């Protein structure tokens, strides 16, 4: 594996850079924050669409007679397709461009979200097709929801590669972690809005309406994205001073303004330890977040008998906590940077501190006898820590790789994270069915919570070993 190291001589001292940024804010303009708001909105919609199924899972489980393994298969279908699609989504974003690729992604995932409403019809057609070629069929509801989840995953895989690339295009390196933390907090807002809105819609108009109404929101975002997004150099709403500010630390460009060198191939990217460090960080921790997202409603139902609209308040509070983690996590490295640490050292110090907070999840089951609020709040701490971790993990890519390769690296990491997510989901479904049959489903959740608690420390240790010092990669010259 290769590494390329560059002394960061062009970067100002952290305190001076922050002061310059504050004093110049009025002069350089703020249009880049409009783009950040669009990314926030998209990520909110992304998680709204993603979470509808988990909130309806207790109701759908009763209606269709799903086991925990059936539900795990449905959610694993999303994670498996998402993982594979992330690899190619990153490359598509780099090749097609941020604007077109992001627009295409939200069209596909909005259609996939709406398709859930017709899952029974989809399953019936799929089973008929499989039966005609002699393949044993799955239950109609299971295969129908798996197909809808697959389309949703195909589209949603484009969100983070495109959003990270847009952040790299519109923000200088010193501001990217904060901008990433802000748009990534859209995941938390979506996770908060979902338990408030989905059970209400389902109770009044049926579960199919929840998928249709929530899914259609993406088309509103598409109109705003088409209207307001252009590459910075072509953005007429942004002044020259702001353009100069956001491109100040870019690699040298040719006379016509295009980047020099060529984009790195997949195989070249896999030759760098930086790529593997990011991928391992995603592999170990993405599954934790998806476990919290997809299984918590079923956990509260299985262990505390909470379901329907009664689940709104605990989940809304839990995911509200994650917003603090996302935005605070994006800011946190600047504390160490202002103390004199290099950007990479400051980020890794922050990630180590963040990795300690999920250990609180170890107490969720031992203290759960007190009240269901104890695990809700303790898991909320772990979920908030994940979002803080994620904001910094994503930023390491735009810090170390050239802009034209950011989407590809995020895609590689997304593949690794998706594989990790599939493993966590499948193991969880098996554990819950096994211990549920024995009458000890609490043991299954104890095992899963224990993994969630220690995953971040393991990830940090491996990442730090792979990339012990700040490194940055340049595009090879033609």
Short mmCIF file of C-alpha atoms in Angstrom, two decimals:
data_model
loop_
_atom_site.label_atom_id
_atom_site.label_comp_id
_atom_site.label_asym_id
_atom_site.label_seq_id
_atom_site.Cartn_x
_atom_site.Cartn_y
_atom_site.Cartn_z
CA UNK A 1 0.00 0.00 0.00
CA UNK A 2 1.15 3.52 -0.68
CA UNK A 3 0.91 6.74 1.23
CA UNK A 4 1.78 10.23 0.09
CA UNK A 5 2.59 12.81 2.72
CA UNK A 6 2.57 16.56 2.32
CA UNK A 7 3.57 19.11 4.93
CA UNK A 8 0.59 21.42 5.44
CA UNK A 9 2.56 24.63 5.05
CA UNK A 10 -0.24 26.52 3.37
CA UNK A 11 -2.66 26.14 6.24
CA UNK A 12 -2.96 29.09 8.62
CA UNK A 13 -2.81 28.56 12.39
CA UNK A 14 -6.21 27.31 13.48
CA UNK A 15 -7.05 30.30 15.64
CA UNK A 16 -6.08 32.77 12.94
CA UNK A 17 -8.02 30.84 10.32
CA UNK A 18 -11.14 30.88 12.47
CA UNK A 19 -10.80 34.60 13.13
CA UNK A 20 -10.28 35.33 9.45
CA UNK A 21 -13.33 33.25 8.60
CA UNK A 22 -15.50 35.10 11.09
CA UNK A 23 -14.38 38.59 10.13
CA UNK A 24 -14.60 37.91 6.42
CA UNK A 25 -18.01 36.20 6.49
CA UNK A 26 -19.85 39.39 5.60
CA UNK A 27 -17.48 40.21 2.75
CA UNK A 28 -17.17 36.83 1.08
CA UNK A 29 -20.87 35.95 0.98
CA UNK A 30 -22.81 32.99 2.34
CA UNK A 31 -24.30 31.19 -0.67
CA UNK A 32 -22.37 28.03 0.18
CA UNK A 33 -24.65 27.66 3.22
CA UNK A 34 -27.65 27.58 0.89
CA UNK A 35 -26.09 24.51 -0.69
CA UNK A 36 -25.49 23.07 2.78
CA UNK A 37 -29.19 23.62 3.54
CA UNK A 38 -30.15 21.70 0.40
CA UNK A 39 -27.89 18.82 1.45
CA UNK A 40 -29.48 18.90 4.91
CA UNK A 41 -32.97 18.74 3.35
CA UNK A 42 -31.98 15.82 1.10
CA UNK A 43 -30.50 13.85 3.99
CA UNK A 44 -33.66 14.49 6.05
CA UNK A 45 -35.79 13.09 3.23
CA UNK A 46 -33.36 10.19 2.85
CA UNK A 47 -33.85 9.09 6.44
CA UNK A 48 -37.58 9.75 6.47
CA UNK A 49 -38.00 7.33 3.57
CA UNK A 50 -35.60 4.83 5.12
CA UNK A 51 -37.32 4.70 8.51
CA UNK A 52 -40.96 4.29 7.52
CA UNK A 53 -40.66 0.51 7.43
CA UNK A 54 -39.04 0.19 10.87
CA UNK A 55 -41.79 2.29 12.47
CA UNK A 56 -44.50 0.21 10.83
CA UNK A 57 -42.68 -3.07 11.51
CA UNK A 58 -44.68 -4.03 14.65
CA UNK A 59 -47.95 -3.48 12.78
CA UNK A 60 -46.77 -5.18 9.58
CA UNK A 61 -45.34 -8.10 11.57
CA UNK A 62 -48.77 -8.78 13.03
CA UNK A 63 -50.57 -8.30 9.71
CA UNK A 64 -48.28 -10.55 7.68
CA UNK A 65 -46.99 -12.92 10.37
CA UNK A 66 -43.30 -12.07 9.95
CA UNK A 67 -40.66 -13.65 12.15
CA UNK A 68 -37.58 -11.70 13.21
CA UNK A 69 -35.70 -13.55 10.47
CA UNK A 70 -38.26 -12.41 7.87
CA UNK A 71 -37.85 -8.82 9.00
CA UNK A 72 -34.07 -9.23 9.00
CA UNK A 73 -34.22 -10.51 5.41
CA UNK A 74 -36.24 -7.48 4.33
CA UNK A 75 -33.88 -5.01 5.97
CA UNK A 76 -30.83 -6.97 4.79
CA UNK A 77 -32.10 -6.68 1.21
CA UNK A 78 -31.90 -2.90 1.60
CA UNK A 79 -28.44 -3.05 3.15
CA UNK A 80 -27.04 -5.51 0.60
CA UNK A 81 -28.24 -3.53 -2.42
CA UNK A 82 -27.19 -0.30 -0.72
CA UNK A 83 -23.70 -1.69 -0.15
CA UNK A 84 -23.19 -2.81 -3.74
CA UNK A 85 -24.78 0.36 -5.14
CA UNK A 86 -22.63 2.64 -2.99
CA UNK A 87 -19.52 1.40 -4.78
CA UNK A 88 -20.91 2.34 -8.17
CA UNK A 89 -22.81 5.39 -6.93
CA UNK A 90 -19.58 7.06 -5.91
CA UNK A 91 -18.11 6.48 -9.36
CA UNK A 92 -21.31 7.69 -11.06
CA UNK A 93 -21.23 10.89 -9.01
CA UNK A 94 -17.61 11.49 -10.01
CA UNK A 95 -18.35 10.80 -13.69
CA UNK A 96 -21.84 12.28 -14.09
CA UNK A 97 -21.35 15.31 -11.87
CA UNK A 98 -22.91 16.28 -8.57
CA UNK A 99 -26.04 17.98 -9.87
CA UNK A 100 -27.22 15.32 -12.31
CA UNK A 101 -26.23 12.38 -10.13
CA UNK A 102 -27.95 13.71 -7.00
CA UNK A 103 -31.13 14.51 -8.94
CA UNK A 104 -31.20 11.01 -10.43
CA UNK A 105 -30.63 9.44 -7.02
CA UNK A 106 -33.57 11.14 -5.34
CA UNK A 107 -35.92 10.29 -8.20
CA UNK A 108 -35.05 6.60 -7.89
CA UNK A 109 -35.28 6.46 -4.10
CA UNK A 110 -38.58 8.38 -4.02
CA UNK A 111 -40.07 5.90 -6.49
CA UNK A 112 -38.70 3.06 -4.36
CA UNK A 113 -40.25 4.54 -1.21
CA UNK A 114 -43.67 4.79 -2.87
CA UNK A 115 -43.36 1.22 -4.21
CA UNK A 116 -43.66 -0.11 -0.65
CA UNK A 117 -47.36 0.73 -0.78
CA UNK A 118 -47.77 -1.85 -3.56
CA UNK A 119 -45.54 -4.48 -1.96
CA UNK A 120 -48.22 -7.19 -2.02
CA UNK A 121 -48.77 -6.77 -5.74
CA UNK A 122 -45.02 -6.76 -6.34
CA UNK A 123 -44.63 -9.93 -4.29
CA UNK A 124 -47.45 -11.71 -6.09
CA UNK A 125 -45.96 -10.90 -9.51
CA UNK A 126 -42.46 -11.88 -8.42
CA UNK A 127 -43.63 -15.18 -6.97
CA UNK A 128 -45.52 -16.02 -10.14
CA UNK A 129 -42.41 -15.35 -12.18
CA UNK A 130 -40.23 -17.44 -9.88
CA UNK A 131 -42.75 -20.29 -9.85
CA UNK A 132 -42.80 -20.35 -13.68
CA UNK A 133 -39.11 -21.23 -13.71
CA UNK A 134 -39.35 -23.73 -10.87
CA UNK A 135 -37.89 -21.61 -8.07
CA UNK A 136 -39.43 -21.93 -4.63
CA UNK A 137 -41.22 -18.75 -3.69
CA UNK A 138 -40.91 -16.65 -0.57
CA UNK A 139 -43.99 -15.32 1.24
CA UNK A 140 -45.65 -12.67 -0.93
CA UNK A 141 -45.27 -9.88 1.62
CA UNK A 142 -41.59 -10.63 2.28
CA UNK A 143 -40.50 -10.69 -1.36
CA UNK A 144 -42.63 -7.62 -2.19
CA UNK A 145 -41.06 -5.53 0.54
CA UNK A 146 -37.60 -6.84 -0.37
CA UNK A 147 -38.05 -5.61 -3.95
CA UNK A 148 -39.26 -2.19 -2.81
CA UNK A 149 -36.36 -1.92 -0.35
CA UNK A 150 -33.93 -2.82 -3.13
CA UNK A 151 -35.11 0.07 -5.32
CA UNK A 152 -35.04 2.44 -2.34
CA UNK A 153 -31.48 1.35 -1.58
CA UNK A 154 -30.37 1.80 -5.17
CA UNK A 155 -31.42 5.46 -5.10
CA UNK A 156 -30.41 6.24 -1.53
CA UNK A 157 -26.88 5.01 -2.20
CA UNK A 158 -26.26 8.24 -4.11
CA UNK A 159 -27.04 10.58 -1.22
CA UNK A 160 -23.80 10.56 0.76
CA UNK A 161 -21.31 10.32 -2.14
CA UNK A 162 -23.06 13.29 -3.78
CA UNK A 163 -23.42 15.27 -0.55
CA UNK A 164 -19.78 14.79 0.45
CA UNK A 165 -18.66 15.76 -3.06
CA UNK A 166 -20.89 18.87 -3.01
CA UNK A 167 -19.37 19.80 0.35
CA UNK A 168 -15.87 19.40 -1.09
CA UNK A 169 -16.87 21.62 -4.02
CA UNK A 170 -18.47 24.39 -1.93
CA UNK A 171 -16.36 24.49 1.25
CA UNK A 172 -12.65 24.88 2.02
CA UNK A 173 -11.10 22.10 4.06
CA UNK A 174 -11.23 23.95 7.37
CA UNK A 175 -15.04 24.29 7.12
CA UNK A 176 -15.92 20.86 5.75
CA UNK A 177 -16.29 18.97 9.02
CA UNK A 178 -18.72 21.58 10.33
CA UNK A 179 -20.68 21.66 7.05
CA UNK A 180 -20.73 17.85 7.00
CA UNK A 181 -21.99 17.80 10.58
CA UNK A 182 -24.81 20.17 9.66
CA UNK A 183 -26.04 18.31 6.59
CA UNK A 184 -25.52 14.95 8.30
CA UNK A 185 -27.80 16.13 11.11
CA UNK A 186 -30.57 15.86 8.53
CA UNK A 187 -30.41 12.12 9.24
CA UNK A 188 -31.34 12.89 12.82
CA UNK A 189 -34.10 15.30 11.87
CA UNK A 190 -35.51 12.66 9.55
CA UNK A 191 -35.28 10.10 12.35
CA UNK A 192 -37.14 12.52 14.68
CA UNK A 193 -39.84 13.49 12.17
CA UNK A 194 -40.51 9.89 11.16
CA UNK A 195 -41.89 8.64 14.51
CA UNK A 196 -43.95 11.82 14.80
CA UNK A 197 -45.49 11.60 11.33
CA UNK A 198 -45.52 7.96 10.21
CA UNK A 199 -47.67 6.41 13.00
CA UNK A 200 -50.12 9.34 12.68
CA UNK A 201 -50.48 8.90 8.91
CA UNK A 202 -50.80 5.12 9.25
CA UNK A 203 -53.42 5.42 11.99
CA UNK A 204 -55.60 7.80 9.96
CA UNK A 205 -55.11 6.69 6.34
CA UNK A 206 -53.44 3.28 6.47
CA UNK A 207 -49.86 2.09 6.25
CA UNK A 208 -49.77 2.35 2.45
CA UNK A 209 -50.44 6.10 2.67
CA UNK A 210 -47.43 6.55 4.95
CA UNK A 211 -45.10 5.22 2.25
CA UNK A 212 -46.74 7.29 -0.51
CA UNK A 213 -46.90 10.62 1.32
CA UNK A 214 -43.40 10.43 2.78
CA UNK A 215 -41.96 9.17 -0.50
CA UNK A 216 -43.43 12.05 -2.52
CA UNK A 217 -41.51 14.68 -0.50
CA UNK A 218 -38.38 13.90 -2.50
CA UNK A 219 -39.84 15.45 -5.63
CA UNK A 220 -40.18 18.79 -3.82
CA UNK A 221 -36.47 18.70 -3.05
CA UNK A 222 -35.70 17.85 -6.67
CA UNK A 223 -37.25 21.12 -7.84
CA UNK A 224 -35.19 23.16 -5.39
CA UNK A 225 -31.98 21.31 -6.27
CA UNK A 226 -32.49 21.88 -9.99
CA UNK A 227 -33.08 25.58 -9.39
CA UNK A 228 -30.27 26.40 -6.96
CA UNK A 229 -27.33 24.07 -7.61
CA UNK A 230 -24.51 24.64 -10.08
CA UNK A 231 -20.78 24.05 -9.83
CA UNK A 232 -19.17 26.94 -7.94
CA UNK A 233 -17.41 28.29 -11.03
CA UNK A 234 -20.75 28.44 -12.90
CA UNK A 235 -22.83 29.66 -9.95
CA UNK A 236 -24.24 33.10 -10.81
CA UNK A 237 -25.71 33.59 -7.32
CA UNK A 238 -22.25 33.51 -5.73
CA UNK A 239 -19.75 36.34 -5.79
CA UNK A 240 -16.10 36.20 -6.81
CA UNK A 241 -14.91 36.68 -3.22
CA UNK A 242 -16.81 33.63 -2.01
CA UNK A 243 -15.57 31.55 -4.94
CA UNK A 244 -12.00 32.54 -4.10
CA UNK A 245 -12.58 31.63 -0.45
CA UNK A 246 -13.87 28.13 -1.12
CA UNK A 247 -11.19 27.31 -3.72
CA UNK A 248 -8.25 28.77 -1.79
CA UNK A 249 -6.75 25.39 -0.89
CA UNK A 250 -7.58 23.60 -4.15
CA UNK A 251 -4.91 21.83 -6.15
CA UNK A 252 -3.31 23.92 -8.92
CA UNK A 253 -5.52 24.30 -11.98
CA UNK A 254 -4.80 24.72 -15.65
CA UNK A 255 -5.08 28.07 -17.38
CA UNK A 256 -8.68 27.35 -18.41
CA UNK A 257 -9.64 26.62 -14.79
CA UNK A 258 -9.90 22.83 -15.13
CA UNK A 259 -8.08 20.59 -12.71
CA UNK A 260 -4.72 19.21 -13.75
CA UNK A 261 -3.83 15.55 -13.62
CA UNK A 262 -6.30 12.70 -13.89
CA UNK A 263 -8.78 11.05 -11.56
CA UNK A 264 -7.62 8.01 -9.60
CA UNK A 265 -9.02 4.61 -10.61
CA UNK A 266 -10.61 2.19 -8.16
CA UNK A 267 -7.50 0.02 -8.18
CA UNK A 268 -5.27 3.00 -7.51
CA UNK A 269 -7.49 4.11 -4.64
CA UNK A 270 -7.35 0.62 -3.13
CA UNK A 271 -3.58 0.94 -3.05
CA UNK A 272 -3.73 3.65 -0.38
CA UNK A 273 -3.96 3.00 3.33
CA UNK A 274 -6.22 6.04 3.62
CA UNK A 275 -8.89 4.24 1.59
CA UNK A 276 -8.70 1.15 3.79
CA UNK A 277 -8.78 3.20 6.97
CA UNK A 278 -12.00 4.91 5.88
CA UNK A 279 -13.51 1.62 4.66
CA UNK A 280 -12.77 -0.17 7.94
CA UNK A 281 -14.22 2.70 9.95
CA UNK A 282 -17.44 2.39 7.93
CA UNK A 283 -17.48 -1.43 8.11
CA UNK A 284 -17.31 -1.46 11.90
CA UNK A 285 -19.74 1.35 12.66
CA UNK A 286 -22.38 1.71 9.91
CA UNK A 287 -24.11 -1.44 11.09
CA UNK A 288 -24.45 0.04 14.57
CA UNK A 289 -26.41 3.02 13.25
CA UNK A 290 -28.61 0.81 11.06
CA UNK A 291 -29.27 -1.46 14.01
CA UNK A 292 -30.43 1.53 16.03
CA UNK A 293 -32.51 2.78 13.10
CA UNK A 294 -34.18 -0.47 12.03
CA UNK A 295 -34.47 -2.45 15.26
CA UNK A 296 -35.26 0.00 18.06
CA UNK A 297 -39.02 0.10 17.38
CA UNK A 298 -39.11 -3.72 17.49
CA UNK A 299 -36.93 -3.69 20.62
CA UNK A 300 -39.34 -1.39 22.47
CA UNK A 301 -42.25 -3.58 21.37
CA UNK A 302 -40.59 -6.90 22.22
CA UNK A 303 -39.18 -5.91 25.59
CA UNK A 304 -41.57 -3.22 26.83
CA UNK A 305 -44.76 -3.72 24.80
CA UNK A 306 -44.61 -0.21 23.30
CA UNK A 307 -45.96 0.20 19.77
CA UNK A 308 -48.14 2.37 17.53
CA UNK A 309 -48.38 6.04 18.42
CA UNK A 310 -47.01 5.30 21.92
CA UNK A 311 -43.59 4.85 20.35
CA UNK A 312 -43.49 8.44 19.05
CA UNK A 313 -42.17 10.21 22.14
CA UNK A 314 -39.28 7.90 23.14
CA UNK A 315 -37.96 7.66 19.57
CA UNK A 316 -38.37 11.39 18.95
CA UNK A 317 -36.35 12.17 22.09
CA UNK A 318 -33.70 9.57 21.27
CA UNK A 319 -33.13 10.86 17.76
CA UNK A 320 -33.26 14.48 18.93
CA UNK A 321 -30.19 13.65 20.98
CA UNK A 322 -28.38 12.61 17.81
CA UNK A 323 -28.66 16.11 16.35
CA UNK A 324 -26.42 17.37 19.14
CA UNK A 325 -23.91 14.69 18.29
CA UNK A 326 -23.88 15.45 14.58
CA UNK A 327 -23.39 19.21 14.80
CA UNK A 328 -21.22 19.08 17.92
CA UNK A 329 -19.11 16.35 16.39
CA UNK A 330 -18.43 18.49 13.34
CA UNK A 331 -17.20 21.31 15.57
CA UNK A 332 -15.32 19.21 18.14
CA UNK A 333 -11.99 18.77 16.25
CA UNK A 334 -11.54 22.55 16.13
CA UNK A 335 -11.05 22.52 19.91
CA UNK A 336 -7.89 20.45 19.51
CA UNK A 337 -6.82 22.32 16.38
CA UNK A 338 -7.10 25.62 18.25
CA UNK A 339 -4.83 24.10 20.91
CA UNK A 340 -2.15 23.65 18.24
CA UNK A 341 -2.89 20.15 16.91
CA UNK A 342 -2.67 19.49 13.18
CA UNK A 343 -6.05 18.94 11.45
CA UNK A 344 -5.55 15.16 11.27
CA UNK A 345 -4.32 14.86 14.86
CA UNK A 346 -7.17 17.06 16.05
CA UNK A 347 -9.71 14.96 14.20
CA UNK A 348 -8.31 11.67 15.50
CA UNK A 349 -8.21 12.98 19.07
CA UNK A 350 -11.84 14.03 18.74
CA UNK A 351 -12.81 10.64 17.29
CA UNK A 352 -11.10 8.83 20.17
CA UNK A 353 -13.10 10.83 22.72
CA UNK A 354 -16.27 10.26 20.71
CA UNK A 355 -15.57 6.50 20.58
CA UNK A 356 -15.78 6.34 24.39
CA UNK A 357 -19.40 7.54 24.57
CA UNK A 358 -21.03 4.42 23.04
CA UNK A 359 -19.76 2.45 26.03
CA UNK A 360 -22.83 3.83 27.81
CA UNK A 361 -24.91 1.38 25.74
CA UNK A 362 -23.41 -1.46 27.81
CA UNK A 363 -25.68 -0.33 30.66
CA UNK A 364 -28.89 -0.33 28.60
CA UNK A 365 -29.93 -3.87 29.47
CA UNK A 366 -28.57 -4.15 33.05
CA UNK A 367 -30.43 -0.97 34.04
CA UNK A 368 -33.43 -1.47 31.79
CA UNK A 369 -35.52 -2.88 34.64
CA UNK A 370 -35.81 0.64 36.08
CA UNK A 371 -37.78 2.02 33.12
CA UNK A 372 -37.79 1.82 29.33
CA UNK A 373 -36.49 5.39 29.42
CA UNK A 374 -33.11 4.15 30.69
CA UNK A 375 -32.23 2.19 27.52
CA UNK A 376 -33.82 4.88 25.36
CA UNK A 377 -31.54 7.56 26.82
CA UNK A 378 -28.42 5.37 26.94
CA UNK A 379 -28.89 4.23 23.34
CA UNK A 380 -29.51 7.89 22.52
CA UNK A 381 -26.02 8.66 23.82
CA UNK A 382 -24.59 5.93 21.59
CA UNK A 383 -26.57 7.10 18.57
CA UNK A 384 -25.48 10.70 19.13
CA UNK A 385 -21.87 9.52 19.33
CA UNK A 386 -22.30 7.69 16.03
CA UNK A 387 -23.39 10.87 14.29
CA UNK A 388 -20.45 12.78 15.77
CA UNK A 389 -18.14 9.99 14.61
CA UNK A 390 -19.72 9.92 11.15
CA UNK A 391 -19.31 13.67 10.59
CA UNK A 392 -15.57 13.33 11.20
CA UNK A 393 -15.16 10.04 9.36
CA UNK A 394 -16.70 11.46 6.18
CA UNK A 395 -14.51 14.55 6.38
CA UNK A 396 -11.32 12.50 6.39
CA UNK A 397 -12.09 11.61 2.76
CA UNK A 398 -12.37 15.19 1.48
CA UNK A 399 -9.32 16.12 3.59
CA UNK A 400 -7.05 13.46 2.12
CA UNK A 401 -8.31 12.84 -1.43
CA UNK A 402 -8.66 15.13 -4.46
CA UNK A 403 -12.20 16.32 -5.22
CA UNK A 404 -12.58 14.21 -8.35
CA UNK A 405 -12.01 11.05 -6.31
CA UNK A 406 -14.10 11.88 -3.23
CA UNK A 407 -17.27 10.19 -4.51
CA UNK A 408 -15.38 7.03 -5.41
CA UNK A 409 -13.74 6.74 -1.99
CA UNK A 410 -17.04 7.39 -0.21
CA UNK A 411 -18.56 4.68 -2.42
CA UNK A 412 -15.85 2.16 -1.45
CA UNK A 413 -16.43 2.97 2.20
CA UNK A 414 -20.17 2.73 1.68
CA UNK A 415 -19.75 -0.77 0.27
CA UNK A 416 -17.76 -1.77 3.35
CA UNK A 417 -20.32 -0.14 5.65
CA UNK A 418 -23.17 -1.87 3.87
CA UNK A 419 -21.53 -5.27 4.23
CA UNK A 420 -21.06 -4.58 7.92
CA UNK A 421 -24.71 -3.56 8.14
CA UNK A 422 -25.91 -6.77 6.49
CA UNK A 423 -23.87 -8.84 8.94
CA UNK A 424 -25.22 -6.94 11.95
CA UNK A 425 -28.82 -7.27 10.72
CA UNK A 426 -28.62 -10.97 9.90
CA UNK A 427 -26.87 -11.84 13.16
CA UNK A 428 -29.40 -9.74 15.07
CA UNK A 429 -32.39 -11.44 13.42
CA UNK A 430 -30.96 -14.88 14.17
CA UNK A 431 -30.16 -13.99 17.80
CA UNK A 432 -33.61 -12.54 18.45
CA UNK A 433 -35.40 -15.56 17.00
CA UNK A 434 -33.12 -18.00 18.84
CA UNK A 435 -33.35 -16.36 22.25
CA UNK A 436 -36.98 -15.42 21.69
CA UNK A 437 -37.81 -19.13 21.27
CA UNK A 438 -36.04 -19.79 24.58
CA UNK A 439 -37.97 -16.99 26.26
CA UNK A 440 -34.83 -14.89 26.77
CA UNK A 441 -34.92 -12.34 23.96
CA UNK A 442 -33.30 -9.84 26.34
CA UNK A 443 -30.09 -11.89 26.01
CA UNK A 444 -30.10 -11.34 22.24
CA UNK A 445 -30.37 -7.59 22.69
CA UNK A 446 -27.64 -7.63 25.35
CA UNK A 447 -25.24 -9.26 22.87
CA UNK A 448 -26.08 -6.76 20.13
CA UNK A 449 -25.81 -3.75 22.43
CA UNK A 450 -22.40 -4.98 23.60
CA UNK A 451 -21.09 -5.01 20.04
CA UNK A 452 -22.54 -1.54 19.40
CA UNK A 453 -20.72 -0.24 22.47
CA UNK A 454 -17.19 -1.34 21.54
CA UNK A 455 -17.25 -1.09 17.72
CA UNK A 456 -15.97 2.50 17.62
CA UNK A 457 -12.90 1.90 19.76
CA UNK A 458 -11.95 -1.06 17.56
CA UNK A 459 -12.46 1.03 14.43
CA UNK A 460 -10.39 3.93 15.80
CA UNK A 461 -7.50 1.66 16.73
CA UNK A 462 -7.28 0.13 13.25
CA UNK A 463 -7.67 3.49 11.49
CA UNK A 464 -4.93 5.08 13.57
CA UNK A 465 -2.64 2.13 12.86
CA UNK A 466 -3.22 2.40 9.10
CA UNK A 467 -2.79 6.20 8.92
CA UNK A 468 -0.77 7.36 11.94
CA UNK A 469 -0.04 10.83 10.50
CA UNK A 470 -1.82 13.39 8.34
CA UNK A 471 -1.56 12.40 4.70
CA UNK A 472 -2.97 13.83 1.51
CA UNK A 473 -3.10 12.33 -1.96
CA UNK A 474 -2.59 14.22 -5.20
CA UNK A 475 -3.99 13.26 -8.58
CA UNK A 476 -1.31 11.74 -10.82
CA UNK A 477 -0.23 13.89 -13.73
CA UNK A 478 -1.00 12.82 -17.26
#
